[in-house]
PDB file of C-alpha atoms and ligand atoms in Angstrom:
ATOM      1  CA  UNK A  18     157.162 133.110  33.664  1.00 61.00           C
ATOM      2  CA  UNK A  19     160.104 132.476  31.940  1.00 68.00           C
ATOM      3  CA  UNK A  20     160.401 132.064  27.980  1.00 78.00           C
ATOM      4  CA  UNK A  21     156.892 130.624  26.634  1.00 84.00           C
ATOM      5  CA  UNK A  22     156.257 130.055  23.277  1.00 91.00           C
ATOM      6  CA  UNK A  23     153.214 131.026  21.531  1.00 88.00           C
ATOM      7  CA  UNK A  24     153.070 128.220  19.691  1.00 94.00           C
ATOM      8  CA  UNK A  25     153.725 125.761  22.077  1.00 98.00           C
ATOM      9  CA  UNK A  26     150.656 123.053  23.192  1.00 97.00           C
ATOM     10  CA  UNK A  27     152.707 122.345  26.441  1.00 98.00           C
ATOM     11  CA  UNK A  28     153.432 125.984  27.026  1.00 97.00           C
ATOM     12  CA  UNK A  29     149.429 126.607  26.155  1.00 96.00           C
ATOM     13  CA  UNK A  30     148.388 124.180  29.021  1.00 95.00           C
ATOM     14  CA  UNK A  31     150.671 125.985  31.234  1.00 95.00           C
ATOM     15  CA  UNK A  32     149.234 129.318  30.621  1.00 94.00           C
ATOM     16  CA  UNK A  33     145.515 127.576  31.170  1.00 92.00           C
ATOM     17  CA  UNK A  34     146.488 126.535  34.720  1.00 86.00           C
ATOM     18  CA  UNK A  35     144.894 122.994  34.823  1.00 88.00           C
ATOM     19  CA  UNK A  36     147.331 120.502  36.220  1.00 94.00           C
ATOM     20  CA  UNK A  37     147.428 118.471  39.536  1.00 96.00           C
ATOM     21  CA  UNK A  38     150.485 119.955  41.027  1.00 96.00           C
ATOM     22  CA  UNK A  39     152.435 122.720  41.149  1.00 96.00           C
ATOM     23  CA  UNK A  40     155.095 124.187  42.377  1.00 96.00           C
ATOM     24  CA  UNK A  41     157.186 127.348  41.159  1.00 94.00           C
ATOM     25  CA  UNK A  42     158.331 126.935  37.854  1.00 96.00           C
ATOM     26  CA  UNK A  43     156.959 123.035  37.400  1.00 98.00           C
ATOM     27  CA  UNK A  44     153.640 121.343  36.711  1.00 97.00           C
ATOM     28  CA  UNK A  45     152.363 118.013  36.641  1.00 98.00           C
ATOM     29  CA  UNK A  46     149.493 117.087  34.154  1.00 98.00           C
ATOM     30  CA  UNK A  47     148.085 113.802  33.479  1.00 97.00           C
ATOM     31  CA  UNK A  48     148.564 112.659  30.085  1.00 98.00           C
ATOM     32  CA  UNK A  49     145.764 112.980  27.408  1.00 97.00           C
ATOM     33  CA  UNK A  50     146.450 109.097  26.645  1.00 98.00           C
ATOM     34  CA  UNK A  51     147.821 107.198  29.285  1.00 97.00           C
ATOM     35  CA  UNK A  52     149.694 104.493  28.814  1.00 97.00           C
ATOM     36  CA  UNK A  53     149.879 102.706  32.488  1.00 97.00           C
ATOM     37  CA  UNK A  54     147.419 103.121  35.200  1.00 97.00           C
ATOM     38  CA  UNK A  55     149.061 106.179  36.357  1.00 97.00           C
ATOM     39  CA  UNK A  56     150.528 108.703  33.369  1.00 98.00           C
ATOM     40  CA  UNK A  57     151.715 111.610  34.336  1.00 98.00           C
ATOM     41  CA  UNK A  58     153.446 114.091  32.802  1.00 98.00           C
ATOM     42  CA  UNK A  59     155.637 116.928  34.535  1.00 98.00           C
ATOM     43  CA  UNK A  60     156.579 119.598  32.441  1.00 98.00           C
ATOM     44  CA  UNK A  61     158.763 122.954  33.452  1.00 98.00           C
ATOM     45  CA  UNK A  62     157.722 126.835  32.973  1.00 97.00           C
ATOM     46  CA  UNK A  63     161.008 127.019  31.147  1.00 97.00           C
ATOM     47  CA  UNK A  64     160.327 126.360  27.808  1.00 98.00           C
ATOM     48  CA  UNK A  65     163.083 124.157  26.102  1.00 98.00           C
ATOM     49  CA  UNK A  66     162.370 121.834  23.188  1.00 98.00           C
ATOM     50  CA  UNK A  67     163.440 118.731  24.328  1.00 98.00           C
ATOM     51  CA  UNK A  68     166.365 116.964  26.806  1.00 98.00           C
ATOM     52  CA  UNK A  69     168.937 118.115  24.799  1.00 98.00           C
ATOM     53  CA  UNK A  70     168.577 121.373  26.060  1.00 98.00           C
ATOM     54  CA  UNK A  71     168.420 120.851  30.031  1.00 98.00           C
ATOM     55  CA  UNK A  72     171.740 122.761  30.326  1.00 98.00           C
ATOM     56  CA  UNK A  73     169.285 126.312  29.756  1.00 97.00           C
ATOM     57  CA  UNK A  74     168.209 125.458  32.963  1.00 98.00           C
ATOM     58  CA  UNK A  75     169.940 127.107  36.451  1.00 98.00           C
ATOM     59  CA  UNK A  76     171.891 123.740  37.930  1.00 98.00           C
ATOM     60  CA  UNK A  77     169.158 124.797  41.492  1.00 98.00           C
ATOM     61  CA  UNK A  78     165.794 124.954  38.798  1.00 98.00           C
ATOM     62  CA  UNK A  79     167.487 121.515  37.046  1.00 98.00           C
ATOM     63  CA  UNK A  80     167.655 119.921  40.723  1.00 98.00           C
ATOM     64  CA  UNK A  81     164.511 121.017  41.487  1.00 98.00           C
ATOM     65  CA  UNK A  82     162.791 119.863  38.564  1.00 98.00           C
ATOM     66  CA  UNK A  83     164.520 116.681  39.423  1.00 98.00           C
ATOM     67  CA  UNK A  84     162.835 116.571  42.891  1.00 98.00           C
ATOM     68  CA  UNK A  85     159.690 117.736  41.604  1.00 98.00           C
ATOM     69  CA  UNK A  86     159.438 114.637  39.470  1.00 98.00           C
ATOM     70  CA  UNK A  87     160.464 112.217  42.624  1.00 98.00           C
ATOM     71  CA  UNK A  88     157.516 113.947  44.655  1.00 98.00           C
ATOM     72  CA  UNK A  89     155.001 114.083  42.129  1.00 98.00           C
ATOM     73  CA  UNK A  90     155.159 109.956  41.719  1.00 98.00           C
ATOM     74  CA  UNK A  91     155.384 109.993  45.294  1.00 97.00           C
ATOM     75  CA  UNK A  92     152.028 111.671  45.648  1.00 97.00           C
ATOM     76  CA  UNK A  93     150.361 109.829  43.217  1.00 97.00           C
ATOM     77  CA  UNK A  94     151.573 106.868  45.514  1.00 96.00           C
ATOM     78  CA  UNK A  95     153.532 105.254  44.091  1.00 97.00           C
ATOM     79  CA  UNK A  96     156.485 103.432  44.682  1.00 96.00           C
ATOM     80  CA  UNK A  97     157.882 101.978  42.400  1.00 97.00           C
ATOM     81  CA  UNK A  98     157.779 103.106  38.799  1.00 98.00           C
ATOM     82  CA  UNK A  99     159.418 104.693  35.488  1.00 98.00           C
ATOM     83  CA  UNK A 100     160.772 107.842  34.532  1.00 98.00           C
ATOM     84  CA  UNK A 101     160.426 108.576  30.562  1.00 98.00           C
ATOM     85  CA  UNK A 102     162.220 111.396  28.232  1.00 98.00           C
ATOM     86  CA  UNK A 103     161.708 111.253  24.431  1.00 98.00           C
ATOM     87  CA  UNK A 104     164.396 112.751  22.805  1.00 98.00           C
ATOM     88  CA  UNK A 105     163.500 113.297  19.117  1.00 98.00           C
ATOM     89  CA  UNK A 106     161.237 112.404  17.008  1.00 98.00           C
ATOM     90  CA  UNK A 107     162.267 108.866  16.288  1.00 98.00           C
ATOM     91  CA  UNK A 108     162.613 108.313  19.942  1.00 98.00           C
ATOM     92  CA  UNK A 109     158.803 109.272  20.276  1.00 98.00           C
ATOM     93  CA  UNK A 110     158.830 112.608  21.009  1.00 98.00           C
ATOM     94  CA  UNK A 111     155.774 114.514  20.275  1.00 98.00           C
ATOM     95  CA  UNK A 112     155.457 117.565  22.074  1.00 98.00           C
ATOM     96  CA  UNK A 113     158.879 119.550  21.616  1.00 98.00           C
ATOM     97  CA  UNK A 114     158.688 121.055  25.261  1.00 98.00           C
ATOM     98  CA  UNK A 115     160.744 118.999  27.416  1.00 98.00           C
ATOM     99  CA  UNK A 116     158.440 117.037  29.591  1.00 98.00           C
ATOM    100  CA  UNK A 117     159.041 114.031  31.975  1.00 98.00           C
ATOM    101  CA  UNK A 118     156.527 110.999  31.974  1.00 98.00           C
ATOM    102  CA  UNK A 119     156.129 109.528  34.982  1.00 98.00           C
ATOM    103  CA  UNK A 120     154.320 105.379  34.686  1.00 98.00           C
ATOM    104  CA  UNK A 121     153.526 103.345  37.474  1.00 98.00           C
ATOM    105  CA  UNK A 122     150.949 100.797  37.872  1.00 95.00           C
ATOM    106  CA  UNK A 123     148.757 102.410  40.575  1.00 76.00           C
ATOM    107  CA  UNK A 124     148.719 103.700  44.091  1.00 77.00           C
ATOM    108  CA  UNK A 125     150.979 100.963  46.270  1.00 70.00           C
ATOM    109  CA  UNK A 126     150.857 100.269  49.689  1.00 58.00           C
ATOM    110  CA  UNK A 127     152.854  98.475  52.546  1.00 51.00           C
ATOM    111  CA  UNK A 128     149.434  96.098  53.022  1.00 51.00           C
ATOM    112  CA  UNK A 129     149.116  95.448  49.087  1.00 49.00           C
ATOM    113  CA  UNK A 130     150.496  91.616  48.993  1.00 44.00           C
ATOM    114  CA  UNK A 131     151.947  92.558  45.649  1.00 47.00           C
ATOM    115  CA  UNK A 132     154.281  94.541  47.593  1.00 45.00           C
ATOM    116  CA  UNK A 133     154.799  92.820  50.517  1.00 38.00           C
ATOM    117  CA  UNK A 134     158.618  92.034  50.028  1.00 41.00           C
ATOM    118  CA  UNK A 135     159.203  96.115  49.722  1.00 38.00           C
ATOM    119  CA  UNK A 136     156.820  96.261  52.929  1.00 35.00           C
ATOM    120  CA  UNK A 137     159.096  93.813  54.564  1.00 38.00           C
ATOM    121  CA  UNK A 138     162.164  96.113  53.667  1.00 35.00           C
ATOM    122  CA  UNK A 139     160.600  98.942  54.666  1.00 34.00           C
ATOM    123  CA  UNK A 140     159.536  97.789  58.482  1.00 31.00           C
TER     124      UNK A 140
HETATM  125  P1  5GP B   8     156.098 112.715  23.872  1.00 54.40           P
HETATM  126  O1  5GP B   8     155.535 111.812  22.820  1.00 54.40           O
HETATM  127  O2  5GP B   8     156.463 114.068  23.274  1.00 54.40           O
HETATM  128  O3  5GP B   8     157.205 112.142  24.688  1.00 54.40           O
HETATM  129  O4  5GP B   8     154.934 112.971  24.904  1.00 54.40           O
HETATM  130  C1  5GP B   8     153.875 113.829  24.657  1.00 54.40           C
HETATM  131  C2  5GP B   8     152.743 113.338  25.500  1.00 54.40           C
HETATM  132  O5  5GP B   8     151.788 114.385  25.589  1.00 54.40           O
HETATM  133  C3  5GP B   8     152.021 112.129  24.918  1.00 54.40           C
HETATM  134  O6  5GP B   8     152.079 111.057  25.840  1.00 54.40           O
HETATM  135  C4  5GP B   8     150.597 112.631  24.684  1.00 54.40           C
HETATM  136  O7  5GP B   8     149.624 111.655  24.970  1.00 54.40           O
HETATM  137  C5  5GP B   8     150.504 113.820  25.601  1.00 54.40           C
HETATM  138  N1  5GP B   8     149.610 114.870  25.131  1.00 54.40           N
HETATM  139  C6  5GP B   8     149.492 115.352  23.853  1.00 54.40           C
HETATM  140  N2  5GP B   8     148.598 116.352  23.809  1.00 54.40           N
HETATM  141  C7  5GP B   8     148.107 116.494  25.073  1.00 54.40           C
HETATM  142  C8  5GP B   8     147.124 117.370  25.641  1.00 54.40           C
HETATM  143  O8  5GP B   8     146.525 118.226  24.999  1.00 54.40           O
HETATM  144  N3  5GP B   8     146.891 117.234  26.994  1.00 54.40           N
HETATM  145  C9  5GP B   8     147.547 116.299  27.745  1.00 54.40           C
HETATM  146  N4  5GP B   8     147.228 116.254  29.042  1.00 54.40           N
HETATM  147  N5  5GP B   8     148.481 115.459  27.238  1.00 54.40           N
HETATM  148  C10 5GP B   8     148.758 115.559  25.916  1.00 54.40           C
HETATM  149 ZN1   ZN B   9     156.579 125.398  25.436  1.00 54.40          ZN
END
């Protein structure tokens, strides 16, 4: 795995192996205290401490990561949602192991009338 930190909480979870994806060098967790009906949070083997940082990362592993984050949501059905990075702590940021939150409402689908405009674009 590359670098881990010992005294890392994100890095911790990562060595415990309980997540609800995975794929080499990413996992997806869901966060400890949600704050939408879906809250997930995908974080990278790599440890970096925060955004700032993403340029540690191979430009295939940064793409990936990318992509990882676009399928995880998609998984977890959704459609339509937000992608989250706190930078620092007065932006929020917690957990210095950079870490994408993924929000979305719930699971969408092309029946839901909520969605039917997107259902219409879709067909
Ligand atoms: P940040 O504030 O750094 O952008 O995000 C850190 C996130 O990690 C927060 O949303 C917080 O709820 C979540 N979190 C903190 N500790 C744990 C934990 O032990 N397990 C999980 N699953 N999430 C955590
Ligand atoms: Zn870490």
């Amino acid at each position: 795995m590359p670098s881990q930190r010992d005294d890392c909480l994100f890095c911790s979870i990562l060595r415990e192996g309980s997540y609800v994806r995975k794929e080499k060098g990413f996992v997806a967790i869901k966060d400890i205290n949600p704050q939408a009906a879906v809250h997930l949070l995908v974080i990278p083997e790599r440890h970096v401490d925060s955004f700032r940082e993403v340029g540690e990362f191979p430009a295939r592993e940064a793409k990936r990561m990318l992509e990882f984050v676009a399928d995880t949501a998609r998984e977890a059905g959704l459609t339509d949602y937000r992608v989250q990075v706190n930078v620092g702590p007065s932006a929020g940021q917690t957990v210095f192991h950079l870490h994408w939150h993924i929000l979305g409402s719930g699971p969408q689908h092309a029946d839901d009338k909520a969605h039917a405009e997107t259902a219409v674009v879709e067909l």
